[in-house]
Amino acid sequence: MRPMLLALLAKEPAHGYELKQALEQIFGSAYPSPNIGQIYVTLGRLEKDGLVRVVDVEQSNRPNKKVYYLTAAGREALEGWVDEPTEGPRVRDEFFMKLVLAPMTGIADRMAMINRQRRHYLGLMRDLNELAGQTDRDNRAALLLVEGAMLHLQADLDWLERCQEELS
Amino acid sequence: MTSPVVDTVNLVKIYQDGEVPVPAVRGVDLRVEAGEFVAVMGPSGSGKSTLIHMIGGLEARTSGEIWLDGQRADMLKESAWALLRRRKIGFVFQFFNLVANMTVADNVELPALLAGVSAKEARRRREHLLGELGLTARADAAPAQLAGGEQQRVALARALANKPSLLLADEPTGNLDSRNTRDVLRLLGEVHREGQAIVLVTHDARVASLADRVVSLLDGQIVDDGGAGLARRRPRGGAGDVIELRG
């Protein structure tokens, strides 16, 4: 979450709750909303590392508001994050480990494991279909996020099929 | 109790490759109730297309039985099969099979007209289907002028023109991008809600996930049948977690 908060603060200074709202608005329900506690913990760490600073803004009739803004070091860290290529998905699939190892012990049947896993993936896909249906048509970031998850899930299913062909 | 829409009993297909018999479907019992949506999945060469072709009467079985709406179908002559198809079955082929010298509109209306529906009703139905699939502007085009994904959607519209009680489809989203797939999924959902049975072969998990049952084939045999509804245990919660895990 660190770089995401830095990116939002590069746009404009904000307090914690505004950052939470911005994340929810940009990514929709497709992205699990961080709780406000996590956001403040992360902001505290960023402050300790000198990437953000905080100012107290006085409010009438209310406690002071803490507004965070990006430091020069924060901007540099953000630029580094943006410029750097991002790791692709790594295959260290827990199900695959089960599939290879469990039958060696005689406690599981591969075909049954694969069938169970396929149904589970299809159930997840059904959820994603529903999520896509509930997402605002104009929120392209959220829709693309859901579509990305669907494509990954499709790849998992194709791989499962390959496993079934080769191992059963 | 009504008869199942489809009921196959120990259905077998063996192709002959020179002297070598090649079994494609090896004893499939598949029962589909009225209004049920069944997806057939499996690796290429697992017998999916052969199975659905046999159910649709497009390929002869080697042995076994095929019952449609309580009627034994595998003993029918070609002409009787054609009649049955026209009345009850819509078929979406993997390679579309549109009539080349007819417009898109005429391709879609033809099955309804052949079945004796009035011209006005056939036209209304065609306009609705092409609209749902985002093809209204292509109604007067010839199939050859269309992109592959458009031809595929026309083939689906044609298969549904007749409101068949059974829709059979072989990879109906195989050539579609995700936006067009969404249109097709929405239309399939509508067809399903209206009580038409659907049996489709697909690799596309988005399509399969909408089905009531997923039948998995491997080497010409059913190795899994999703039964009533899919297992939906989510130890870690909902779809958002998929995104978090992968994102």
mmCIF file of C-alpha atoms in Angstrom:
data_model
loop_
_atom_site.group_PDB
_atom_site.id
_atom_site.type_symbol
_atom_site.label_atom_id
_atom_site.label_comp_id
_atom_site.label_asym_id
_atom_site.label_seq_id
_atom_site.Cartn_x
_atom_site.Cartn_y
_atom_site.Cartn_z
ATOM 1 C CA MET A 1 0.000 0.000 0.000
ATOM 2 C CA ARG A 2 2.970 2.360 0.527
ATOM 3 C CA PRO A 3 3.463 3.402 -3.108
ATOM 4 C CA MET A 4 -0.273 3.790 -3.627
ATOM 5 C CA LEU A 5 -0.480 6.262 -0.773
ATOM 6 C CA LEU A 6 2.574 8.109 -2.071
ATOM 7 C CA ALA A 7 0.941 8.371 -5.496
ATOM 8 C CA LEU A 8 -2.264 9.772 -4.041
ATOM 9 C CA LEU A 9 -0.313 12.290 -1.959
ATOM 10 C CA ALA A 10 1.686 13.360 -5.020
ATOM 11 C CA LYS A 11 -1.612 14.561 -6.446
ATOM 12 C CA GLU A 12 -2.520 16.572 -3.355
ATOM 13 C CA PRO A 13 -2.060 16.555 0.412
ATOM 14 C CA ALA A 14 -4.764 14.605 2.210
ATOM 15 C CA HIS A 15 -5.744 13.151 5.550
ATOM 16 C CA GLY A 16 -6.060 9.444 6.182
ATOM 17 C CA TYR A 17 -9.761 9.097 5.606
ATOM 18 C CA GLU A 18 -9.573 10.940 2.283
ATOM 19 C CA LEU A 19 -6.915 8.477 1.132
ATOM 20 C CA LYS A 20 -9.145 5.548 2.009
ATOM 21 C CA GLN A 21 -12.016 7.079 0.081
ATOM 22 C CA ALA A 22 -9.839 7.811 -2.925
ATOM 23 C CA LEU A 23 -8.646 4.181 -3.091
ATOM 24 C CA GLU A 24 -12.219 2.945 -2.930
ATOM 25 C CA GLN A 25 -13.372 5.345 -5.586
ATOM 26 C CA ILE A 26 -10.591 4.564 -8.036
ATOM 27 C CA PHE A 27 -10.575 0.771 -7.763
ATOM 28 C CA GLY A 28 -14.188 0.124 -6.850
ATOM 29 C CA SER A 29 -15.292 -2.949 -4.973
ATOM 30 C CA ALA A 30 -12.848 -4.997 -7.048
ATOM 31 C CA TYR A 31 -10.066 -3.988 -4.682
ATOM 32 C CA PRO A 32 -10.447 -4.931 -1.040
ATOM 33 C CA SER A 33 -10.744 -1.672 0.796
ATOM 34 C CA PRO A 34 -7.973 -1.175 3.371
ATOM 35 C CA ASN A 35 -9.193 -0.355 6.837
ATOM 36 C CA ILE A 36 -8.433 3.069 8.227
ATOM 37 C CA GLY A 37 -6.101 1.613 10.857
ATOM 38 C CA GLN A 38 -3.876 0.065 8.193
ATOM 39 C CA ILE A 39 -3.731 3.378 6.391
ATOM 40 C CA TYR A 40 -2.622 5.266 9.508
ATOM 41 C CA VAL A 41 -0.033 2.626 10.363
ATOM 42 C CA THR A 42 1.377 2.880 6.833
ATOM 43 C CA LEU A 43 1.367 6.676 6.941
ATOM 44 C CA GLY A 44 3.231 6.527 10.260
ATOM 45 C CA ARG A 45 5.937 4.370 8.707
ATOM 46 C CA LEU A 46 6.206 6.630 5.666
ATOM 47 C CA GLU A 47 6.614 9.576 8.024
ATOM 48 C CA LYS A 48 9.336 7.784 9.986
ATOM 49 C CA ASP A 49 11.187 7.105 6.723
ATOM 50 C CA GLY A 50 10.941 10.774 5.785
ATOM 51 C CA LEU A 51 8.761 10.167 2.721
ATOM 52 C CA VAL A 52 5.784 12.129 4.011
ATOM 53 C CA ARG A 53 5.320 14.887 6.566
ATOM 54 C CA VAL A 54 2.314 15.688 8.614
ATOM 55 C CA VAL A 55 0.856 19.040 9.605
ATOM 56 C CA ASP A 56 -1.875 19.638 12.134
ATOM 57 C CA VAL A 57 -4.681 21.698 10.723
ATOM 58 C CA GLU A 58 -6.862 23.398 13.276
ATOM 59 C CA GLN A 59 -10.573 22.957 12.867
ATOM 60 C CA SER A 60 -13.235 24.888 14.686
ATOM 61 C CA ASN A 61 -15.322 22.758 17.052
ATOM 62 C CA ARG A 62 -13.378 19.619 16.144
ATOM 63 C CA PRO A 63 -10.075 18.014 16.996
ATOM 64 C CA ASN A 64 -7.151 18.970 14.787
ATOM 65 C CA LYS A 65 -6.922 17.234 11.465
ATOM 66 C CA LYS A 66 -3.652 15.612 10.420
ATOM 67 C CA VAL A 67 -2.880 16.386 6.799
ATOM 68 C CA TYR A 68 -0.130 14.444 5.076
ATOM 69 C CA TYR A 69 1.992 15.705 2.223
ATOM 70 C CA LEU A 70 4.778 14.256 0.135
ATOM 71 C CA THR A 71 8.440 15.170 0.763
ATOM 72 C CA ALA A 72 11.136 15.378 -1.907
ATOM 73 C CA ALA A 73 12.387 11.959 -0.768
ATOM 74 C CA GLY A 74 8.827 10.673 -1.059
ATOM 75 C CA ARG A 75 8.551 11.923 -4.629
ATOM 76 C CA GLU A 76 11.852 10.219 -5.458
ATOM 77 C CA ALA A 77 10.648 6.938 -3.971
ATOM 78 C CA LEU A 78 7.435 7.225 -5.964
ATOM 79 C CA GLU A 79 9.316 7.867 -9.205
ATOM 80 C CA GLY A 80 11.494 4.848 -8.509
ATOM 81 C CA TRP A 81 8.394 2.699 -8.035
ATOM 82 C CA VAL A 82 6.814 3.922 -11.264
ATOM 83 C CA ASP A 83 9.984 3.532 -13.366
ATOM 84 C CA GLU A 84 10.880 0.072 -12.178
ATOM 85 C CA PRO A 85 9.481 -2.934 -14.094
ATOM 86 C CA THR A 86 6.991 -4.878 -12.007
ATOM 87 C CA GLU A 87 7.380 -8.570 -11.214
ATOM 88 C CA GLY A 88 5.022 -10.818 -13.142
ATOM 89 C CA PRO A 89 2.933 -13.441 -11.380
ATOM 90 C CA ARG A 90 5.101 -16.195 -10.000
ATOM 91 C CA VAL A 91 4.017 -19.773 -10.107
ATOM 92 C CA ARG A 92 4.301 -21.098 -6.591
ATOM 93 C CA ASP A 93 0.838 -22.384 -6.551
ATOM 94 C CA GLU A 94 -0.133 -24.123 -3.343
ATOM 95 C CA PHE A 95 -2.594 -26.379 -5.107
ATOM 96 C CA PHE A 96 0.134 -27.603 -7.446
ATOM 97 C CA MET A 97 2.300 -28.516 -4.451
ATOM 98 C CA LYS A 98 -0.616 -30.501 -3.021
ATOM 99 C CA LEU A 99 -1.239 -32.152 -6.357
ATOM 100 C CA VAL A 100 2.324 -33.339 -6.730
ATOM 101 C CA LEU A 101 3.001 -34.267 -3.120
ATOM 102 C CA ALA A 102 -0.263 -35.563 -1.663
ATOM 103 C CA PRO A 103 -0.687 -38.666 -3.869
ATOM 104 C CA MET A 104 2.833 -39.795 -2.888
ATOM 105 C CA THR A 105 1.548 -40.359 0.601
ATOM 106 C CA GLY A 106 -1.523 -42.241 -0.595
ATOM 107 C CA ILE A 107 -3.877 -39.855 1.176
ATOM 108 C CA ALA A 108 -5.393 -38.293 -1.905
ATOM 109 C CA ASP A 109 -6.581 -39.064 -5.405
ATOM 110 C CA ARG A 110 -5.374 -36.628 -8.052
ATOM 111 C CA MET A 111 -8.492 -36.751 -10.181
ATOM 112 C CA ALA A 112 -10.685 -35.901 -7.195
ATOM 113 C CA MET A 113 -8.349 -33.084 -6.176
ATOM 114 C CA ILE A 114 -8.380 -31.578 -9.656
ATOM 115 C CA ASN A 115 -12.148 -31.821 -9.937
ATOM 116 C CA ARG A 116 -12.616 -30.135 -6.569
ATOM 117 C CA GLN A 117 -10.207 -27.377 -7.483
ATOM 118 C CA ARG A 118 -11.897 -26.779 -10.836
ATOM 119 C CA ARG A 119 -15.247 -26.295 -9.144
ATOM 120 C CA HIS A 120 -13.681 -23.905 -6.698
ATOM 121 C CA TYR A 121 -12.134 -21.809 -9.499
ATOM 122 C CA LEU A 122 -15.434 -21.759 -11.369
ATOM 123 C CA GLY A 123 -17.173 -20.563 -8.218
ATOM 124 C CA LEU A 124 -14.634 -17.739 -7.973
ATOM 125 C CA MET A 125 -15.234 -16.937 -11.627
ATOM 126 C CA ARG A 126 -18.933 -16.734 -10.957
ATOM 127 C CA ASP A 127 -18.250 -14.235 -8.160
ATOM 128 C CA LEU A 128 -16.103 -12.175 -10.508
ATOM 129 C CA ASN A 129 -18.908 -12.172 -13.091
ATOM 130 C CA GLU A 130 -21.234 -10.828 -10.428
ATOM 131 C CA LEU A 131 -18.677 -8.274 -9.327
ATOM 132 C CA ALA A 132 -18.253 -7.090 -12.927
ATOM 133 C CA GLY A 133 -22.025 -6.808 -13.221
ATOM 134 C CA GLN A 134 -22.243 -4.671 -10.084
ATOM 135 C CA THR A 135 -19.358 -2.399 -11.048
ATOM 136 C CA ASP A 136 -20.144 1.001 -12.486
ATOM 137 C CA ARG A 137 -19.731 0.850 -16.304
ATOM 138 C CA ASP A 138 -17.765 4.081 -16.235
ATOM 139 C CA ASN A 139 -15.198 2.889 -13.710
ATOM 140 C CA ARG A 140 -12.696 1.541 -16.174
ATOM 141 C CA ALA A 141 -9.961 0.934 -13.602
ATOM 142 C CA ALA A 142 -12.251 -1.291 -11.537
ATOM 143 C CA LEU A 143 -13.528 -3.182 -14.590
ATOM 144 C CA LEU A 144 -10.018 -3.782 -15.872
ATOM 145 C CA LEU A 145 -8.986 -5.056 -12.467
ATOM 146 C CA VAL A 146 -11.834 -7.578 -12.514
ATOM 147 C CA GLU A 147 -10.992 -8.567 -16.081
ATOM 148 C CA GLY A 148 -7.368 -9.101 -15.078
ATOM 149 C CA ALA A 149 -8.448 -11.379 -12.253
ATOM 150 C CA MET A 150 -10.643 -13.314 -14.700
ATOM 151 C CA LEU A 151 -7.784 -13.803 -17.132
ATOM 152 C CA HIS A 152 -5.532 -15.092 -14.346
ATOM 153 C CA LEU A 153 -8.255 -17.472 -13.234
ATOM 154 C CA GLN A 154 -8.715 -18.686 -16.810
ATOM 155 C CA ALA A 155 -4.981 -19.397 -16.961
ATOM 156 C CA ASP A 156 -5.242 -21.347 -13.692
ATOM 157 C CA LEU A 157 -8.048 -23.438 -15.165
ATOM 158 C CA ASP A 158 -6.120 -24.088 -18.370
ATOM 159 C CA TRP A 159 -3.165 -25.171 -16.295
ATOM 160 C CA LEU A 160 -5.394 -27.435 -14.234
ATOM 161 C CA GLU A 161 -6.538 -29.070 -17.460
ATOM 162 C CA ARG A 162 -2.924 -29.647 -18.469
ATOM 163 C CA CYS A 163 -2.254 -31.201 -15.061
ATOM 164 C CA GLN A 164 -5.236 -33.488 -15.528
ATOM 165 C CA GLU A 165 -4.025 -34.597 -18.942
ATOM 166 C CA GLU A 166 -0.467 -35.237 -17.816
ATOM 167 C CA LEU A 167 -0.821 -36.562 -14.296
ATOM 168 C CA SER A 168 -3.968 -38.647 -14.254
ATOM 169 C CA MET B 1 -42.439 -35.646 -14.284
ATOM 170 C CA THR B 2 -41.316 -34.366 -17.692
ATOM 171 C CA SER B 3 -38.705 -36.189 -19.742
ATOM 172 C CA PRO B 4 -35.200 -34.815 -19.811
ATOM 173 C CA VAL B 5 -34.385 -32.622 -22.818
ATOM 174 C CA VAL B 6 -31.326 -34.742 -23.496
ATOM 175 C CA ASP B 7 -30.559 -38.218 -22.276
ATOM 176 C CA THR B 8 -27.659 -40.186 -23.674
ATOM 177 C CA VAL B 9 -27.115 -43.789 -22.685
ATOM 178 C CA ASN B 10 -23.682 -45.343 -23.008
ATOM 179 C CA LEU B 11 -22.990 -43.190 -26.030
ATOM 180 C CA VAL B 12 -19.931 -44.179 -28.043
ATOM 181 C CA LYS B 13 -18.202 -42.736 -31.090
ATOM 182 C CA ILE B 14 -15.279 -44.451 -32.735
ATOM 183 C CA TYR B 15 -13.627 -42.884 -35.767
ATOM 184 C CA GLN B 16 -11.841 -45.072 -38.235
ATOM 185 C CA ASP B 17 -8.379 -43.858 -39.198
ATOM 186 C CA GLY B 18 -7.435 -46.321 -41.935
ATOM 187 C CA GLU B 19 -7.260 -49.619 -40.100
ATOM 188 C CA VAL B 20 -7.009 -48.004 -36.691
ATOM 189 C CA PRO B 21 -10.132 -47.367 -34.629
ATOM 190 C CA VAL B 22 -9.892 -44.074 -32.724
ATOM 191 C CA PRO B 23 -12.369 -43.809 -29.866
ATOM 192 C CA ALA B 24 -13.547 -40.228 -29.343
ATOM 193 C CA VAL B 25 -16.453 -40.734 -26.966
ATOM 194 C CA ARG B 26 -16.378 -43.787 -24.722
ATOM 195 C CA GLY B 27 -19.664 -44.484 -23.010
ATOM 196 C CA VAL B 28 -21.191 -41.168 -21.998
ATOM 197 C CA ASP B 29 -24.384 -41.012 -19.935
ATOM 198 C CA LEU B 30 -25.506 -37.406 -19.932
ATOM 199 C CA ARG B 31 -28.923 -36.314 -18.744
ATOM 200 C CA VAL B 32 -30.046 -32.705 -19.095
ATOM 201 C CA GLU B 33 -33.357 -31.587 -17.612
ATOM 202 C CA ALA B 34 -35.636 -29.025 -19.223
ATOM 203 C CA GLY B 35 -34.324 -25.507 -18.731
ATOM 204 C CA GLU B 36 -30.978 -26.674 -17.397
ATOM 205 C CA PHE B 37 -27.730 -24.962 -18.417
ATOM 206 C CA VAL B 38 -24.851 -27.432 -18.756
ATOM 207 C CA ALA B 39 -21.287 -26.540 -19.738
ATOM 208 C CA VAL B 40 -18.997 -29.240 -21.111
ATOM 209 C CA MET B 41 -15.299 -28.665 -20.505
ATOM 210 C CA GLY B 42 -12.161 -30.670 -21.136
ATOM 211 C CA PRO B 43 -8.878 -30.599 -23.049
ATOM 212 C CA SER B 44 -8.857 -30.619 -26.833
ATOM 213 C CA GLY B 45 -9.333 -34.148 -28.096
ATOM 214 C CA SER B 46 -11.400 -35.112 -25.060
ATOM 215 C CA GLY B 47 -14.506 -35.684 -27.204
ATOM 216 C CA LYS B 48 -16.481 -32.531 -26.361
ATOM 217 C CA SER B 49 -17.300 -31.469 -29.910
ATOM 218 C CA THR B 50 -18.036 -35.022 -31.010
ATOM 219 C CA LEU B 51 -20.445 -35.417 -28.112
ATOM 220 C CA ILE B 52 -22.391 -32.255 -28.855
ATOM 221 C CA HIS B 53 -22.445 -33.031 -32.584
ATOM 222 C CA MET B 54 -23.978 -36.421 -31.854
ATOM 223 C CA ILE B 55 -26.605 -34.885 -29.582
ATOM 224 C CA GLY B 56 -27.460 -32.433 -32.354
ATOM 225 C CA GLY B 57 -27.653 -35.206 -34.952
ATOM 226 C CA LEU B 58 -24.755 -33.825 -36.961
ATOM 227 C CA GLU B 59 -22.660 -36.950 -36.543
ATOM 228 C CA ALA B 60 -23.849 -40.523 -36.299
ATOM 229 C CA ARG B 61 -23.127 -42.414 -33.100
ATOM 230 C CA THR B 62 -21.234 -45.701 -33.158
ATOM 231 C CA SER B 63 -23.362 -47.215 -30.396
ATOM 232 C CA GLY B 64 -25.556 -46.195 -27.495
ATOM 233 C CA GLU B 65 -28.764 -44.209 -27.337
ATOM 234 C CA ILE B 66 -29.769 -40.570 -27.666
ATOM 235 C CA TRP B 67 -33.142 -39.475 -26.321
ATOM 236 C CA LEU B 68 -34.476 -35.959 -26.910
ATOM 237 C CA ASP B 69 -37.599 -34.893 -25.009
ATOM 238 C CA GLY B 70 -38.408 -38.528 -24.335
ATOM 239 C CA GLN B 71 -38.090 -39.511 -27.979
ATOM 240 C CA ARG B 72 -35.442 -41.919 -29.227
ATOM 241 C CA ALA B 73 -33.481 -39.853 -31.732
ATOM 242 C CA ASP B 74 -30.443 -41.889 -32.725
ATOM 243 C CA MET B 75 -32.525 -44.247 -34.877
ATOM 244 C CA LEU B 76 -33.987 -41.388 -36.919
ATOM 245 C CA LYS B 77 -33.253 -40.943 -40.582
ATOM 246 C CA GLU B 78 -31.414 -37.824 -41.677
ATOM 247 C CA SER B 79 -34.586 -36.044 -42.801
ATOM 248 C CA ALA B 80 -36.401 -36.756 -39.540
ATOM 249 C CA TRP B 81 -33.390 -35.450 -37.600
ATOM 250 C CA ALA B 82 -33.457 -32.267 -39.656
ATOM 251 C CA LEU B 83 -37.102 -31.783 -38.818
ATOM 252 C CA LEU B 84 -36.468 -32.347 -35.120
ATOM 253 C CA ARG B 85 -33.586 -29.870 -35.166
ATOM 254 C CA ARG B 86 -35.674 -27.253 -36.888
ATOM 255 C CA ARG B 87 -38.412 -27.546 -34.283
ATOM 256 C CA LYS B 88 -36.488 -27.960 -31.063
ATOM 257 C CA ILE B 89 -32.771 -27.367 -31.371
ATOM 258 C CA GLY B 90 -30.606 -24.356 -32.077
ATOM 259 C CA PHE B 91 -27.001 -25.140 -32.940
ATOM 260 C CA VAL B 92 -24.009 -22.797 -32.871
ATOM 261 C CA PHE B 93 -21.151 -24.336 -34.811
ATOM 262 C CA GLN B 94 -17.545 -23.685 -34.028
ATOM 263 C CA PHE B 95 -17.092 -22.451 -37.596
ATOM 264 C CA PHE B 96 -20.417 -20.600 -37.843
ATOM 265 C CA ASN B 97 -21.722 -22.140 -41.121
ATOM 266 C CA LEU B 98 -23.573 -19.003 -42.191
ATOM 267 C CA VAL B 99 -25.201 -18.963 -45.625
ATOM 268 C CA ALA B 100 -22.737 -16.933 -47.693
ATOM 269 C CA ASN B 101 -25.085 -15.400 -50.239
ATOM 270 C CA MET B 102 -27.663 -14.189 -47.722
ATOM 271 C CA THR B 103 -27.545 -11.078 -45.551
ATOM 272 C CA VAL B 104 -27.040 -11.284 -41.811
ATOM 273 C CA ALA B 105 -30.728 -10.472 -41.282
ATOM 274 C CA ASP B 106 -31.870 -13.250 -43.621
ATOM 275 C CA ASN B 107 -29.479 -15.742 -42.051
ATOM 276 C CA VAL B 108 -31.022 -15.055 -38.659
ATOM 277 C CA GLU B 109 -34.641 -15.072 -39.841
ATOM 278 C CA LEU B 110 -34.357 -18.210 -41.944
ATOM 279 C CA PRO B 111 -34.758 -20.857 -39.216
ATOM 280 C CA ALA B 112 -37.839 -19.129 -37.793
ATOM 281 C CA LEU B 113 -39.403 -18.842 -41.270
ATOM 282 C CA LEU B 114 -38.622 -22.488 -41.994
ATOM 283 C CA ALA B 115 -40.381 -23.424 -38.789
ATOM 284 C CA GLY B 116 -43.498 -21.619 -39.922
ATOM 285 C CA VAL B 117 -43.244 -18.436 -37.830
ATOM 286 C CA SER B 118 -44.854 -15.363 -39.450
ATOM 287 C CA ALA B 119 -42.566 -12.954 -41.312
ATOM 288 C CA LYS B 120 -43.437 -10.205 -38.880
ATOM 289 C CA GLU B 121 -42.588 -12.300 -35.825
ATOM 290 C CA ALA B 122 -39.371 -13.571 -37.419
ATOM 291 C CA ARG B 123 -38.330 -10.006 -38.098
ATOM 292 C CA ARG B 124 -39.156 -8.848 -34.574
ATOM 293 C CA ARG B 125 -37.171 -11.694 -33.092
ATOM 294 C CA ARG B 126 -34.217 -11.037 -35.404
ATOM 295 C CA GLU B 127 -34.159 -7.341 -34.482
ATOM 296 C CA HIS B 128 -34.185 -8.190 -30.787
ATOM 297 C CA LEU B 129 -31.357 -10.737 -31.067
ATOM 298 C CA LEU B 130 -29.123 -8.593 -33.260
ATOM 299 C CA GLY B 131 -29.733 -5.682 -30.887
ATOM 300 C CA GLU B 132 -28.738 -7.727 -27.842
ATOM 301 C CA LEU B 133 -25.535 -8.758 -29.588
ATOM 302 C CA GLY B 134 -24.612 -5.285 -30.804
ATOM 303 C CA LEU B 135 -25.107 -6.223 -34.467
ATOM 304 C CA THR B 136 -28.042 -4.035 -35.512
ATOM 305 C CA ALA B 137 -25.851 -2.002 -37.848
ATOM 306 C CA ARG B 138 -24.639 -5.161 -39.593
ATOM 307 C CA ALA B 139 -28.056 -6.540 -40.526
ATOM 308 C CA ASP B 140 -27.672 -5.896 -44.259
ATOM 309 C CA ALA B 141 -24.058 -7.084 -44.517
ATOM 310 C CA ALA B 142 -23.026 -10.350 -46.095
ATOM 311 C CA PRO B 143 -21.310 -12.853 -43.763
ATOM 312 C CA ALA B 144 -18.026 -12.503 -45.648
ATOM 313 C CA GLN B 145 -17.931 -8.790 -44.782
ATOM 314 C CA LEU B 146 -17.967 -9.556 -41.061
ATOM 315 C CA ALA B 147 -15.082 -10.159 -38.685
ATOM 316 C CA GLY B 148 -14.859 -13.612 -37.082
ATOM 317 C CA GLY B 149 -16.324 -12.432 -33.788
ATOM 318 C CA GLU B 150 -19.284 -10.850 -35.589
ATOM 319 C CA GLN B 151 -19.962 -14.015 -37.569
ATOM 320 C CA GLN B 152 -19.902 -15.977 -34.344
ATOM 321 C CA ARG B 153 -22.530 -13.735 -32.787
ATOM 322 C CA VAL B 154 -24.689 -13.941 -35.918
ATOM 323 C CA ALA B 155 -24.497 -17.730 -35.634
ATOM 324 C CA LEU B 156 -25.742 -17.468 -32.047
ATOM 325 C CA ALA B 157 -28.584 -15.146 -33.065
ATOM 326 C CA ARG B 158 -29.565 -17.595 -35.804
ATOM 327 C CA ALA B 159 -29.548 -20.515 -33.374
ATOM 328 C CA LEU B 160 -31.875 -18.622 -31.042
ATOM 329 C CA ALA B 161 -34.222 -17.231 -33.716
ATOM 330 C CA ASN B 162 -36.545 -20.126 -33.268
ATOM 331 C CA LYS B 163 -36.683 -20.052 -29.474
ATOM 332 C CA PRO B 164 -35.418 -23.632 -29.394
ATOM 333 C CA SER B 165 -36.109 -25.643 -26.261
ATOM 334 C CA LEU B 166 -32.480 -26.776 -26.526
ATOM 335 C CA LEU B 167 -29.520 -24.615 -27.505
ATOM 336 C CA LEU B 168 -26.361 -26.541 -28.423
ATOM 337 C CA ALA B 169 -23.225 -24.499 -28.879
ATOM 338 C CA ASP B 170 -19.635 -25.396 -29.643
ATOM 339 C CA GLU B 171 -17.257 -22.757 -28.235
ATOM 340 C CA PRO B 172 -19.689 -19.863 -28.713
ATOM 341 C CA THR B 173 -17.224 -17.274 -27.413
ATOM 342 C CA GLY B 174 -14.083 -18.702 -29.008
ATOM 343 C CA ASN B 175 -13.537 -15.697 -31.285
ATOM 344 C CA LEU B 176 -14.814 -12.901 -29.073
ATOM 345 C CA ASP B 177 -13.074 -10.165 -27.156
ATOM 346 C CA SER B 178 -14.193 -9.580 -23.616
ATOM 347 C CA ARG B 179 -16.772 -6.895 -24.387
ATOM 348 C CA ASN B 180 -18.526 -9.083 -26.947
ATOM 349 C CA THR B 181 -18.268 -12.042 -24.614
ATOM 350 C CA ARG B 182 -20.165 -9.969 -22.063
ATOM 351 C CA ASP B 183 -23.006 -9.437 -24.565
ATOM 352 C CA VAL B 184 -23.125 -13.158 -25.294
ATOM 353 C CA LEU B 185 -23.143 -14.019 -21.585
ATOM 354 C CA ARG B 186 -25.991 -11.620 -20.988
ATOM 355 C CA LEU B 187 -28.006 -13.161 -23.815
ATOM 356 C CA LEU B 188 -27.317 -16.698 -22.604
ATOM 357 C CA GLY B 189 -28.486 -15.639 -19.158
ATOM 358 C CA GLU B 190 -31.713 -14.339 -20.673
ATOM 359 C CA VAL B 191 -32.235 -17.549 -22.660
ATOM 360 C CA HIS B 192 -31.639 -19.577 -19.520
ATOM 361 C CA ARG B 193 -34.069 -17.496 -17.458
ATOM 362 C CA GLU B 194 -36.708 -18.005 -20.127
ATOM 363 C CA GLY B 195 -36.440 -21.724 -19.527
ATOM 364 C CA GLN B 196 -34.574 -22.864 -22.628
ATOM 365 C CA ALA B 197 -32.037 -25.609 -21.956
ATOM 366 C CA ILE B 198 -28.428 -24.910 -22.928
ATOM 367 C CA VAL B 199 -25.632 -27.407 -23.514
ATOM 368 C CA LEU B 200 -22.430 -25.785 -24.572
ATOM 369 C CA VAL B 201 -18.850 -26.816 -25.056
ATOM 370 C CA THR B 202 -16.454 -24.191 -23.814
ATOM 371 C CA HIS B 203 -12.940 -23.428 -22.690
ATOM 372 C CA ASP B 204 -14.078 -20.071 -21.406
ATOM 373 C CA ALA B 205 -14.459 -20.178 -17.638
ATOM 374 C CA ARG B 206 -16.620 -17.041 -17.663
ATOM 375 C CA VAL B 207 -19.181 -18.947 -19.733
ATOM 376 C CA ALA B 208 -18.849 -22.175 -17.768
ATOM 377 C CA SER B 209 -19.229 -20.400 -14.434
ATOM 378 C CA LEU B 210 -22.762 -19.339 -15.377
ATOM 379 C CA ALA B 211 -23.901 -22.921 -15.941
ATOM 380 C CA ASP B 212 -25.946 -24.939 -13.457
ATOM 381 C CA ARG B 213 -23.642 -27.881 -14.036
ATOM 382 C CA VAL B 214 -20.186 -28.334 -15.436
ATOM 383 C CA VAL B 215 -19.428 -31.691 -17.019
ATOM 384 C CA SER B 216 -15.739 -32.442 -17.480
ATOM 385 C CA LEU B 217 -14.588 -34.827 -20.177
ATOM 386 C CA LEU B 218 -11.237 -36.546 -20.391
ATOM 387 C CA ASP B 219 -10.385 -39.118 -23.058
ATOM 388 C CA GLY B 220 -14.017 -39.419 -24.110
ATOM 389 C CA GLN B 221 -15.394 -40.062 -20.635
ATOM 390 C CA ILE B 222 -17.085 -37.936 -18.016
ATOM 391 C CA VAL B 223 -14.679 -37.481 -15.104
ATOM 392 C CA ASP B 224 -16.652 -34.873 -13.204
ATOM 393 C CA ASP B 225 -20.190 -33.598 -13.173
ATOM 394 C CA GLY B 226 -20.826 -30.474 -11.111
ATOM 395 C CA GLY B 227 -24.229 -31.632 -9.938
ATOM 396 C CA ALA B 228 -26.630 -29.029 -8.622
ATOM 397 C CA GLY B 229 -24.592 -25.870 -8.310
ATOM 398 C CA LEU B 230 -20.890 -25.513 -7.898
ATOM 399 C CA ALA B 231 -18.976 -25.997 -4.709
ATOM 400 C CA ARG B 232 -18.575 -22.491 -3.425
ATOM 401 C CA ARG B 233 -16.492 -22.819 -0.325
ATOM 402 C CA ARG B 234 -14.466 -19.685 0.097
ATOM 403 C CA PRO B 235 -12.172 -20.127 3.029
ATOM 404 C CA ARG B 236 -10.638 -16.732 2.435
ATOM 405 C CA GLY B 237 -13.683 -14.801 1.351
ATOM 406 C CA GLY B 238 -14.849 -13.381 -1.935
ATOM 407 C CA ALA B 239 -13.633 -12.308 -5.305
ATOM 408 C CA GLY B 240 -11.702 -9.366 -3.914
ATOM 409 C CA ASP B 241 -9.241 -11.855 -2.507
ATOM 410 C CA VAL B 242 -8.508 -13.279 -5.931
ATOM 411 C CA ILE B 243 -7.490 -9.845 -6.968
ATOM 412 C CA GLU B 244 -5.449 -9.310 -3.875
ATOM 413 C CA LEU B 245 -3.671 -12.637 -4.254
ATOM 414 C CA ARG B 246 -2.862 -12.063 -7.892
ATOM 415 C CA GLY B 247 -2.548 -8.322 -7.918
#
